PDB file of C-alpha atoms in Angstrom:
ATOM      1  CA  ALA A   1     -11.429 118.617 102.568  1.00 81.00           C
ATOM      2  CA  GLN A   2      -8.429 120.836 102.043  1.00 90.00           C
ATOM      3  CA  THR A   3      -7.698 124.036 103.895  1.00 95.00           C
ATOM      4  CA  VAL A   4      -5.131 126.756 103.428  1.00 97.00           C
ATOM      5  CA  THR A   5      -4.481 129.273 106.157  1.00 97.00           C
ATOM      6  CA  GLN A   6      -2.713 132.584 105.907  1.00 97.00           C
ATOM      7  CA  SER A   7      -2.874 134.120 109.340  1.00 94.00           C
ATOM      8  CA  GLN A   8      -1.141 137.434 108.608  1.00 91.00           C
ATOM      9  CA  PRO A   9      -3.524 139.816 106.806  1.00 92.00           C
ATOM     10  CA  GLU A  10      -0.934 142.509 106.134  1.00 96.00           C
ATOM     11  CA  MET A  11       2.805 142.971 106.070  1.00 96.00           C
ATOM     12  CA  SER A  12       5.148 145.789 105.211  1.00 97.00           C
ATOM     13  CA  VAL A  13       8.797 145.696 104.175  1.00 97.00           C
ATOM     14  CA  GLN A  14      11.421 148.227 103.235  1.00 97.00           C
ATOM     15  CA  GLU A  15      12.639 148.183  99.654  1.00 97.00           C
ATOM     16  CA  ALA A  16      15.699 145.911  99.186  1.00 97.00           C
ATOM     17  CA  GLU A  17      14.997 143.968 102.370  1.00 98.00           C
ATOM     18  CA  THR A  18      13.789 140.388 102.735  1.00 98.00           C
ATOM     19  CA  VAL A  19      10.317 139.367 103.825  1.00 98.00           C
ATOM     20  CA  THR A  20       8.726 135.998 104.550  1.00 98.00           C
ATOM     21  CA  LEU A  21       5.037 135.276 104.080  1.00 98.00           C
ATOM     22  CA  SER A  22       3.580 132.369 106.031  1.00 97.00           C
ATOM     23  CA  CYS A  23       1.124 129.701 104.976  1.00 98.00           C
ATOM     24  CA  THR A  24      -0.082 126.473 106.523  1.00 98.00           C
ATOM     25  CA  TYR A  25      -2.287 123.907 104.903  1.00 98.00           C
ATOM     26  CA  ASP A  26      -4.083 120.676 105.545  1.00 96.00           C
ATOM     27  CA  THR A  27      -4.877 117.859 103.159  1.00 93.00           C
ATOM     28  CA  SER A  28      -5.331 114.126 103.349  1.00 90.00           C
ATOM     29  CA  GLU A  29      -3.897 113.651  99.874  1.00 87.00           C
ATOM     30  CA  SER A  30      -0.402 112.292  99.452  1.00 85.00           C
ATOM     31  CA  ASN A  31       0.115 113.909  96.056  1.00 85.00           C
ATOM     32  CA  TYR A  32      -0.498 117.620  95.827  1.00 90.00           C
ATOM     33  CA  TYR A  33       0.956 120.874  94.622  1.00 92.00           C
ATOM     34  CA  LEU A  34       1.397 124.162  96.404  1.00 95.00           C
ATOM     35  CA  PHE A  35       1.520 127.600  94.883  1.00 96.00           C
ATOM     36  CA  TRP A  36       1.993 131.234  95.631  1.00 98.00           C
ATOM     37  CA  TYR A  37       0.022 133.599  93.459  1.00 97.00           C
ATOM     38  CA  LYS A  38       0.448 137.365  93.340  1.00 97.00           C
ATOM     39  CA  GLN A  39      -2.357 139.849  92.659  1.00 96.00           C
ATOM     40  CA  PRO A  40      -1.056 143.395  92.140  1.00 94.00           C
ATOM     41  CA  PRO A  41      -3.509 146.268  92.694  1.00 90.00           C
ATOM     42  CA  SER A  42      -6.052 146.328  89.868  1.00 82.00           C
ATOM     43  CA  ARG A  43      -4.056 143.826  87.855  1.00 86.00           C
ATOM     44  CA  GLN A  44      -4.439 140.172  87.108  1.00 92.00           C
ATOM     45  CA  MET A  45      -3.247 137.411  89.333  1.00 95.00           C
ATOM     46  CA  ILE A  46      -0.069 135.653  88.295  1.00 96.00           C
ATOM     47  CA  LEU A  47       1.750 132.558  89.455  1.00 95.00           C
ATOM     48  CA  VAL A  48       4.863 133.280  91.474  1.00 97.00           C
ATOM     49  CA  ILE A  49       6.143 129.834  92.361  1.00 96.00           C
ATOM     50  CA  ARG A  50       5.101 126.192  92.380  1.00 94.00           C
ATOM     51  CA  GLN A  51       6.133 123.287  94.623  1.00 95.00           C
ATOM     52  CA  GLU A  52       5.415 119.604  94.124  1.00 91.00           C
ATOM     53  CA  ALA A  53       4.797 117.839  97.425  1.00 91.00           C
ATOM     54  CA  TYR A  54       6.900 114.840  96.430  1.00 90.00           C
ATOM     55  CA  LYS A  55       9.979 117.010  95.903  1.00 90.00           C
ATOM     56  CA  GLN A  56      12.091 117.657  98.968  1.00 87.00           C
ATOM     57  CA  GLN A  57      14.023 120.464  97.338  1.00 93.00           C
ATOM     58  CA  ASN A  58      12.530 123.894  97.882  1.00 95.00           C
ATOM     59  CA  ALA A  59      11.465 125.712  94.722  1.00 95.00           C
ATOM     60  CA  THR A  60      13.226 128.921  93.725  1.00 95.00           C
ATOM     61  CA  GLU A  61      12.365 131.527  91.106  1.00 94.00           C
ATOM     62  CA  ASN A  62      14.852 134.379  91.007  1.00 96.00           C
ATOM     63  CA  ARG A  63      14.198 136.484  94.150  1.00 97.00           C
ATOM     64  CA  PHE A  64      11.379 134.206  95.291  1.00 98.00           C
ATOM     65  CA  SER A  65      11.946 131.010  97.223  1.00 97.00           C
ATOM     66  CA  VAL A  66       9.860 128.763  99.429  1.00 98.00           C
ATOM     67  CA  ASN A  67      10.435 126.906 102.653  1.00 97.00           C
ATOM     68  CA  PHE A  68       8.392 123.744 102.313  1.00 97.00           C
ATOM     69  CA  GLN A  69       8.039 121.794 105.550  1.00 96.00           C
ATOM     70  CA  LYS A  70       5.888 118.813 104.619  1.00 95.00           C
ATOM     71  CA  ALA A  71       5.584 117.278 108.071  1.00 94.00           C
ATOM     72  CA  ALA A  72       4.565 120.603 109.567  1.00 96.00           C
ATOM     73  CA  LYS A  73       2.335 121.354 106.563  1.00 96.00           C
ATOM     74  CA  SER A  74       3.966 124.721 106.211  1.00 97.00           C
ATOM     75  CA  PHE A  75       4.751 126.555 102.982  1.00 97.00           C
ATOM     76  CA  SER A  76       6.271 130.008 103.372  1.00 98.00           C
ATOM     77  CA  LEU A  77       7.398 132.388 100.659  1.00 98.00           C
ATOM     78  CA  LYS A  78      10.587 134.398 100.974  1.00 98.00           C
ATOM     79  CA  ILE A  79      11.044 137.486  98.850  1.00 98.00           C
ATOM     80  CA  SER A  80      14.607 138.733  98.714  1.00 98.00           C
ATOM     81  CA  ASP A  81      15.693 142.219  97.676  1.00 98.00           C
ATOM     82  CA  SER A  82      12.088 143.466  97.798  1.00 98.00           C
ATOM     83  CA  GLN A  83      11.075 145.831  95.027  1.00 97.00           C
ATOM     84  CA  LEU A  84       8.239 148.343  94.782  1.00 97.00           C
ATOM     85  CA  GLY A  85       6.643 146.141  92.139  1.00 96.00           C
ATOM     86  CA  ASP A  86       6.291 143.378  94.717  1.00 97.00           C
ATOM     87  CA  THR A  87       3.504 145.366  96.368  1.00 97.00           C
ATOM     88  CA  ALA A  88       0.487 143.101  95.938  1.00 97.00           C
ATOM     89  CA  MET A  89      -1.801 140.631  97.588  1.00 97.00           C
ATOM     90  CA  TYR A  90      -0.220 137.187  97.843  1.00 98.00           C
ATOM     91  CA  PHE A  91      -2.245 134.009  97.943  1.00 97.00           C
ATOM     92  CA  CYS A  92      -1.110 130.588  98.992  1.00 98.00           C
ATOM     93  CA  ALA A  93      -2.942 127.781  97.193  1.00 96.00           C
ATOM     94  CA  LEU A  94      -3.118 124.010  97.036  1.00 94.00           C
ATOM     95  CA  VAL A  95      -4.393 121.509  94.496  1.00 90.00           C
ATOM     96  CA  ALA A  96      -4.562 117.752  94.560  1.00 84.00           C
ATOM     97  CA  PRO A  97      -4.516 116.332  91.024  1.00 74.00           C
ATOM     98  CA  THR A  98      -7.517 114.269  90.039  1.00 66.00           C
ATOM     99  CA  PRO A  99      -6.323 110.642  90.450  1.00 60.00           C
ATOM    100  CA  HIS A 100      -7.599 109.404  87.117  1.00 58.00           C
ATOM    101  CA  LEU A 101      -6.107 112.370  85.319  1.00 56.00           C
ATOM    102  CA  PRO A 102      -2.532 112.710  86.579  1.00 47.00           C
ATOM    103  CA  ASP A 103      -0.996 116.104  85.941  1.00 45.00           C
ATOM    104  CA  THR A 104      -3.012 116.884  82.844  1.00 49.00           C
ATOM    105  CA  GLY A 105      -3.485 120.413  84.034  1.00 46.00           C
ATOM    106  CA  ALA A 106      -7.203 119.875  83.885  1.00 50.00           C
ATOM    107  CA  ASN A 107      -7.634 119.941  87.651  1.00 69.00           C
ATOM    108  CA  SER A 108      -7.942 123.616  88.331  1.00 76.00           C
ATOM    109  CA  LYS A 109      -9.863 123.358  91.601  1.00 86.00           C
ATOM    110  CA  LEU A 110      -7.439 125.227  93.792  1.00 91.00           C
ATOM    111  CA  THR A 111      -8.010 125.927  97.450  1.00 94.00           C
ATOM    112  CA  PHE A 112      -6.757 129.407  98.260  1.00 96.00           C
ATOM    113  CA  GLY A 113      -5.845 131.071 101.512  1.00 96.00           C
ATOM    114  CA  LYS A 114      -7.405 134.428 102.371  1.00 96.00           C
ATOM    115  CA  GLY A 115      -4.317 136.240 101.155  1.00 96.00           C
ATOM    116  CA  ILE A 116      -1.864 138.687 102.624  1.00 97.00           C
ATOM    117  CA  THR A 117      -1.416 142.273 101.542  1.00 96.00           C
ATOM    118  CA  LEU A 118       2.265 143.083 101.168  1.00 98.00           C
ATOM    119  CA  SER A 119       3.386 146.701 100.952  1.00 97.00           C
ATOM    120  CA  VAL A 120       6.928 147.548  99.926  1.00 97.00           C
ATOM    121  CA  ARG A 121       8.049 150.932 101.263  1.00 97.00           C
ATOM    122  CA  PRO A 122      10.480 153.075  99.248  1.00 95.00           C
TER     123      PRO A 122
ATOM    124  CA  LYS B   1       0.301 135.143  72.797  1.00 69.00           C
ATOM    125  CA  ALA B   2      -2.856 136.883  74.001  1.00 82.00           C
ATOM    126  CA  GLY B   3      -3.772 136.399  77.640  1.00 93.00           C
ATOM    127  CA  VAL B   4      -7.088 135.470  79.196  1.00 96.00           C
ATOM    128  CA  THR B   5      -9.758 137.980  78.244  1.00 97.00           C
ATOM    129  CA  GLN B   6     -12.848 138.597  80.318  1.00 97.00           C
ATOM    130  CA  THR B   7     -15.834 140.710  79.386  1.00 97.00           C
ATOM    131  CA  PRO B   8     -17.404 142.851  80.623  1.00 97.00           C
ATOM    132  CA  ARG B   9     -14.891 144.280  83.071  1.00 96.00           C
ATOM    133  CA  TYR B  10     -17.469 146.084  85.162  1.00 97.00           C
ATOM    134  CA  LEU B  11     -21.202 145.786  85.458  1.00 97.00           C
ATOM    135  CA  ILE B  12     -23.984 146.856  87.752  1.00 98.00           C
ATOM    136  CA  LYS B  13     -27.168 144.881  88.154  1.00 98.00           C
ATOM    137  CA  THR B  14     -30.140 144.931  90.465  1.00 98.00           C
ATOM    138  CA  ARG B  15     -31.448 142.141  92.634  1.00 98.00           C
ATOM    139  CA  GLY B  16     -33.418 139.540  90.742  1.00 97.00           C
ATOM    140  CA  GLN B  17     -31.715 140.175  87.413  1.00 98.00           C
ATOM    141  CA  GLN B  18     -29.393 137.743  85.721  1.00 98.00           C
ATOM    142  CA  VAL B  19     -25.930 138.234  84.314  1.00 98.00           C
ATOM    143  CA  THR B  20     -23.680 136.479  81.823  1.00 98.00           C
ATOM    144  CA  LEU B  21     -19.911 136.814  81.948  1.00 98.00           C
ATOM    145  CA  SER B  22     -17.587 135.752  79.174  1.00 98.00           C
ATOM    146  CA  CYS B  23     -14.064 134.398  79.159  1.00 98.00           C
ATOM    147  CA  SER B  24     -11.684 133.706  76.278  1.00 97.00           C
ATOM    148  CA  PRO B  25      -8.767 131.489  77.364  1.00 96.00           C
ATOM    149  CA  ILE B  26      -5.230 131.541  76.108  1.00 95.00           C
ATOM    150  CA  SER B  27      -5.039 129.914  72.700  1.00 93.00           C
ATOM    151  CA  GLY B  28      -4.487 126.179  73.072  1.00 89.00           C
ATOM    152  CA  HIS B  29      -5.717 125.985  76.648  1.00 89.00           C
ATOM    153  CA  ARG B  30      -8.615 123.579  77.015  1.00 87.00           C
ATOM    154  CA  SER B  31      -9.350 124.052  80.702  1.00 89.00           C
ATOM    155  CA  VAL B  32     -11.261 127.077  81.935  1.00 93.00           C
ATOM    156  CA  SER B  33     -12.137 127.624  85.567  1.00 94.00           C
ATOM    157  CA  TRP B  34     -14.087 130.320  87.357  1.00 97.00           C
ATOM    158  CA  TYR B  35     -13.521 131.796  90.793  1.00 97.00           C
ATOM    159  CA  GLN B  36     -15.455 134.259  92.902  1.00 98.00           C
ATOM    160  CA  GLN B  37     -13.368 136.725  94.893  1.00 96.00           C
ATOM    161  CA  THR B  38     -14.850 138.708  97.777  1.00 95.00           C
ATOM    162  CA  PRO B  39     -13.182 140.495 100.699  1.00 91.00           C
ATOM    163  CA  GLY B  40     -14.922 138.271 103.216  1.00 88.00           C
ATOM    164  CA  GLN B  41     -14.688 134.838 101.629  1.00 91.00           C
ATOM    165  CA  GLY B  42     -11.557 135.298  99.545  1.00 93.00           C
ATOM    166  CA  LEU B  43     -11.213 133.194  96.405  1.00 95.00           C
ATOM    167  CA  GLN B  44     -13.753 130.448  96.002  1.00 96.00           C
ATOM    168  CA  PHE B  45     -13.866 127.925  93.198  1.00 95.00           C
ATOM    169  CA  LEU B  46     -17.038 127.964  91.128  1.00 96.00           C
ATOM    170  CA  PHE B  47     -16.492 125.394  88.393  1.00 93.00           C
ATOM    171  CA  GLU B  48     -14.082 124.093  85.809  1.00 91.00           C
ATOM    172  CA  TYR B  49     -14.708 123.148  82.201  1.00 91.00           C
ATOM    173  CA  PHE B  50     -12.522 120.967  80.040  1.00 88.00           C
ATOM    174  CA  SER B  51     -13.388 120.171  76.432  1.00 86.00           C
ATOM    175  CA  GLU B  52     -16.934 121.503  76.878  1.00 91.00           C
ATOM    176  CA  THR B  53     -17.589 119.288  79.924  1.00 89.00           C
ATOM    177  CA  GLN B  54     -17.910 120.452  83.509  1.00 90.00           C
ATOM    178  CA  ARG B  55     -15.234 118.539  85.407  1.00 84.00           C
ATOM    179  CA  ASN B  56     -15.399 120.099  88.843  1.00 85.00           C
ATOM    180  CA  LYS B  57     -17.933 122.161  90.701  1.00 90.00           C
ATOM    181  CA  GLY B  58     -17.646 124.201  93.858  1.00 92.00           C
ATOM    182  CA  ASN B  59     -20.218 124.699  96.575  1.00 94.00           C
ATOM    183  CA  PHE B  60     -22.377 127.314  94.987  1.00 97.00           C
ATOM    184  CA  PRO B  61     -26.155 127.261  94.497  1.00 97.00           C
ATOM    185  CA  GLY B  62     -27.697 126.242  91.204  1.00 96.00           C
ATOM    186  CA  ARG B  63     -28.167 129.913  90.295  1.00 97.00           C
ATOM    187  CA  PHE B  64     -24.548 129.802  89.204  1.00 98.00           C
ATOM    188  CA  SER B  65     -24.035 127.958  85.958  1.00 97.00           C
ATOM    189  CA  GLY B  66     -21.556 127.864  83.150  1.00 97.00           C
ATOM    190  CA  ARG B  67     -20.713 126.370  79.835  1.00 97.00           C
ATOM    191  CA  GLN B  68     -17.813 126.003  77.469  1.00 96.00           C
ATOM    192  CA  PHE B  69     -17.891 126.176  73.714  1.00 96.00           C
ATOM    193  CA  SER B  70     -15.962 124.150  71.158  1.00 94.00           C
ATOM    194  CA  ASN B  71     -13.389 126.950  70.822  1.00 93.00           C
ATOM    195  CA  SER B  72     -12.794 126.726  74.610  1.00 93.00           C
ATOM    196  CA  ARG B  73     -14.426 130.078  75.287  1.00 97.00           C
ATOM    197  CA  SER B  74     -16.545 129.946  78.408  1.00 97.00           C
ATOM    198  CA  GLU B  75     -19.472 131.779  79.886  1.00 98.00           C
ATOM    199  CA  MET B  76     -20.871 131.826  83.361  1.00 98.00           C
ATOM    200  CA  ASN B  77     -24.369 132.869  84.258  1.00 98.00           C
ATOM    201  CA  VAL B  78     -25.841 133.958  87.548  1.00 98.00           C
ATOM    202  CA  SER B  79     -29.619 134.079  87.732  1.00 96.00           C
ATOM    203  CA  THR B  80     -31.833 135.800  90.279  1.00 97.00           C
ATOM    204  CA  LEU B  81     -29.007 137.982  91.530  1.00 98.00           C
ATOM    205  CA  GLU B  82     -28.625 138.633  95.240  1.00 98.00           C
ATOM    206  CA  LEU B  83     -26.709 141.382  97.002  1.00 97.00           C
ATOM    207  CA  GLY B  84     -24.177 138.794  98.162  1.00 96.00           C
ATOM    208  CA  ASP B  85     -23.270 137.990  94.577  1.00 98.00           C
ATOM    209  CA  SER B  86     -21.374 141.261  94.344  1.00 98.00           C
ATOM    210  CA  ALA B  87     -17.822 140.165  93.708  1.00 97.00           C
ATOM    211  CA  LEU B  88     -14.904 140.000  91.339  1.00 97.00           C
ATOM    212  CA  TYR B  89     -15.371 136.993  89.096  1.00 98.00           C
ATOM    213  CA  LEU B  90     -12.102 135.606  87.834  1.00 97.00           C
ATOM    214  CA  CYS B  91     -11.639 133.288  84.919  1.00 97.00           C
ATOM    215  CA  ALA B  92      -8.489 131.251  84.502  1.00 95.00           C
ATOM    216  CA  SER B  93      -7.213 128.956  81.798  1.00 93.00           C
ATOM    217  CA  SER B  94      -4.754 126.146  82.190  1.00 88.00           C
ATOM    218  CA  SER B  95      -2.567 124.036  79.940  1.00 78.00           C
ATOM    219  CA  LEU B  96      -0.661 120.985  81.117  1.00 65.00           C
ATOM    220  CA  MET B  97       0.607 121.877  84.578  1.00 66.00           C
ATOM    221  CA  ALA B  98      -1.817 121.009  87.380  1.00 68.00           C
ATOM    222  CA  GLY B  99      -2.925 124.107  89.184  1.00 75.00           C
ATOM    223  CA  GLU B 100      -0.885 126.479  87.052  1.00 86.00           C
ATOM    224  CA  LEU B 101      -3.562 128.964  86.172  1.00 91.00           C
ATOM    225  CA  PHE B 102      -3.464 132.004  83.948  1.00 94.00           C
ATOM    226  CA  PHE B 103      -6.003 134.502  85.172  1.00 96.00           C
ATOM    227  CA  GLY B 104      -7.930 137.210  83.422  1.00 96.00           C
ATOM    228  CA  GLU B 105      -8.396 140.648  84.927  1.00 96.00           C
ATOM    229  CA  GLY B 106     -11.845 139.725  86.163  1.00 97.00           C
ATOM    230  CA  SER B 107     -15.381 140.977  85.857  1.00 97.00           C
ATOM    231  CA  ARG B 108     -16.454 143.130  88.762  1.00 97.00           C
ATOM    232  CA  LEU B 109     -20.138 142.672  89.438  1.00 98.00           C
ATOM    233  CA  THR B 110     -22.066 145.005  91.695  1.00 98.00           C
ATOM    234  CA  VAL B 111     -25.588 144.032  92.664  1.00 98.00           C
ATOM    235  CA  LEU B 112     -27.790 146.834  93.975  1.00 97.00           C
TER     236      LEU B 112
END
């Protein structure tokens, strides 16, 4: 079984500052992917960033970057230069591709953390 | 390119009734998955369909069912509704990247 834990339910950050959201996970799979998804208030959830477990290099997408510590099973998200539009609920998620269907995209059984509500203050 | 469309957006039902929710994926996406989102349990995987076949199923009772049509559109059905079924039901479609989901805005179900 896979688990994803987000222990901080809420965080607040001043606009233009940097904030780090924490996530730990557990899986017995050797091949897996980690994600951060963002769910703005009353809007649809979107993918923020993706990390393949076999890659040592941390993923980066503009102001968003991750700190992937495989041995510690830790996957934190850093948001630089926070903007008001970053106010949302953030979910950490994990998926292990179905072995007989490598990276076809057809394995959509993600395990999500409980999420963290991030508020960006003007 | 149109996004994932879910209908209806809001609905209210009473205990014992049944409900059908619809999802139209992004054009070209063959995988459709469904998630239940509640404040207490968070996001929980219901099932995934790929080319009209159920590929994965979460730990939900048999009252929750789904299907996918040849045009990749999907429906989920919940029979004999219970108060605990009140939730936001999210549909997501996926292309070729494992776990990279495109979500709809959800169908918010309230069971009275």
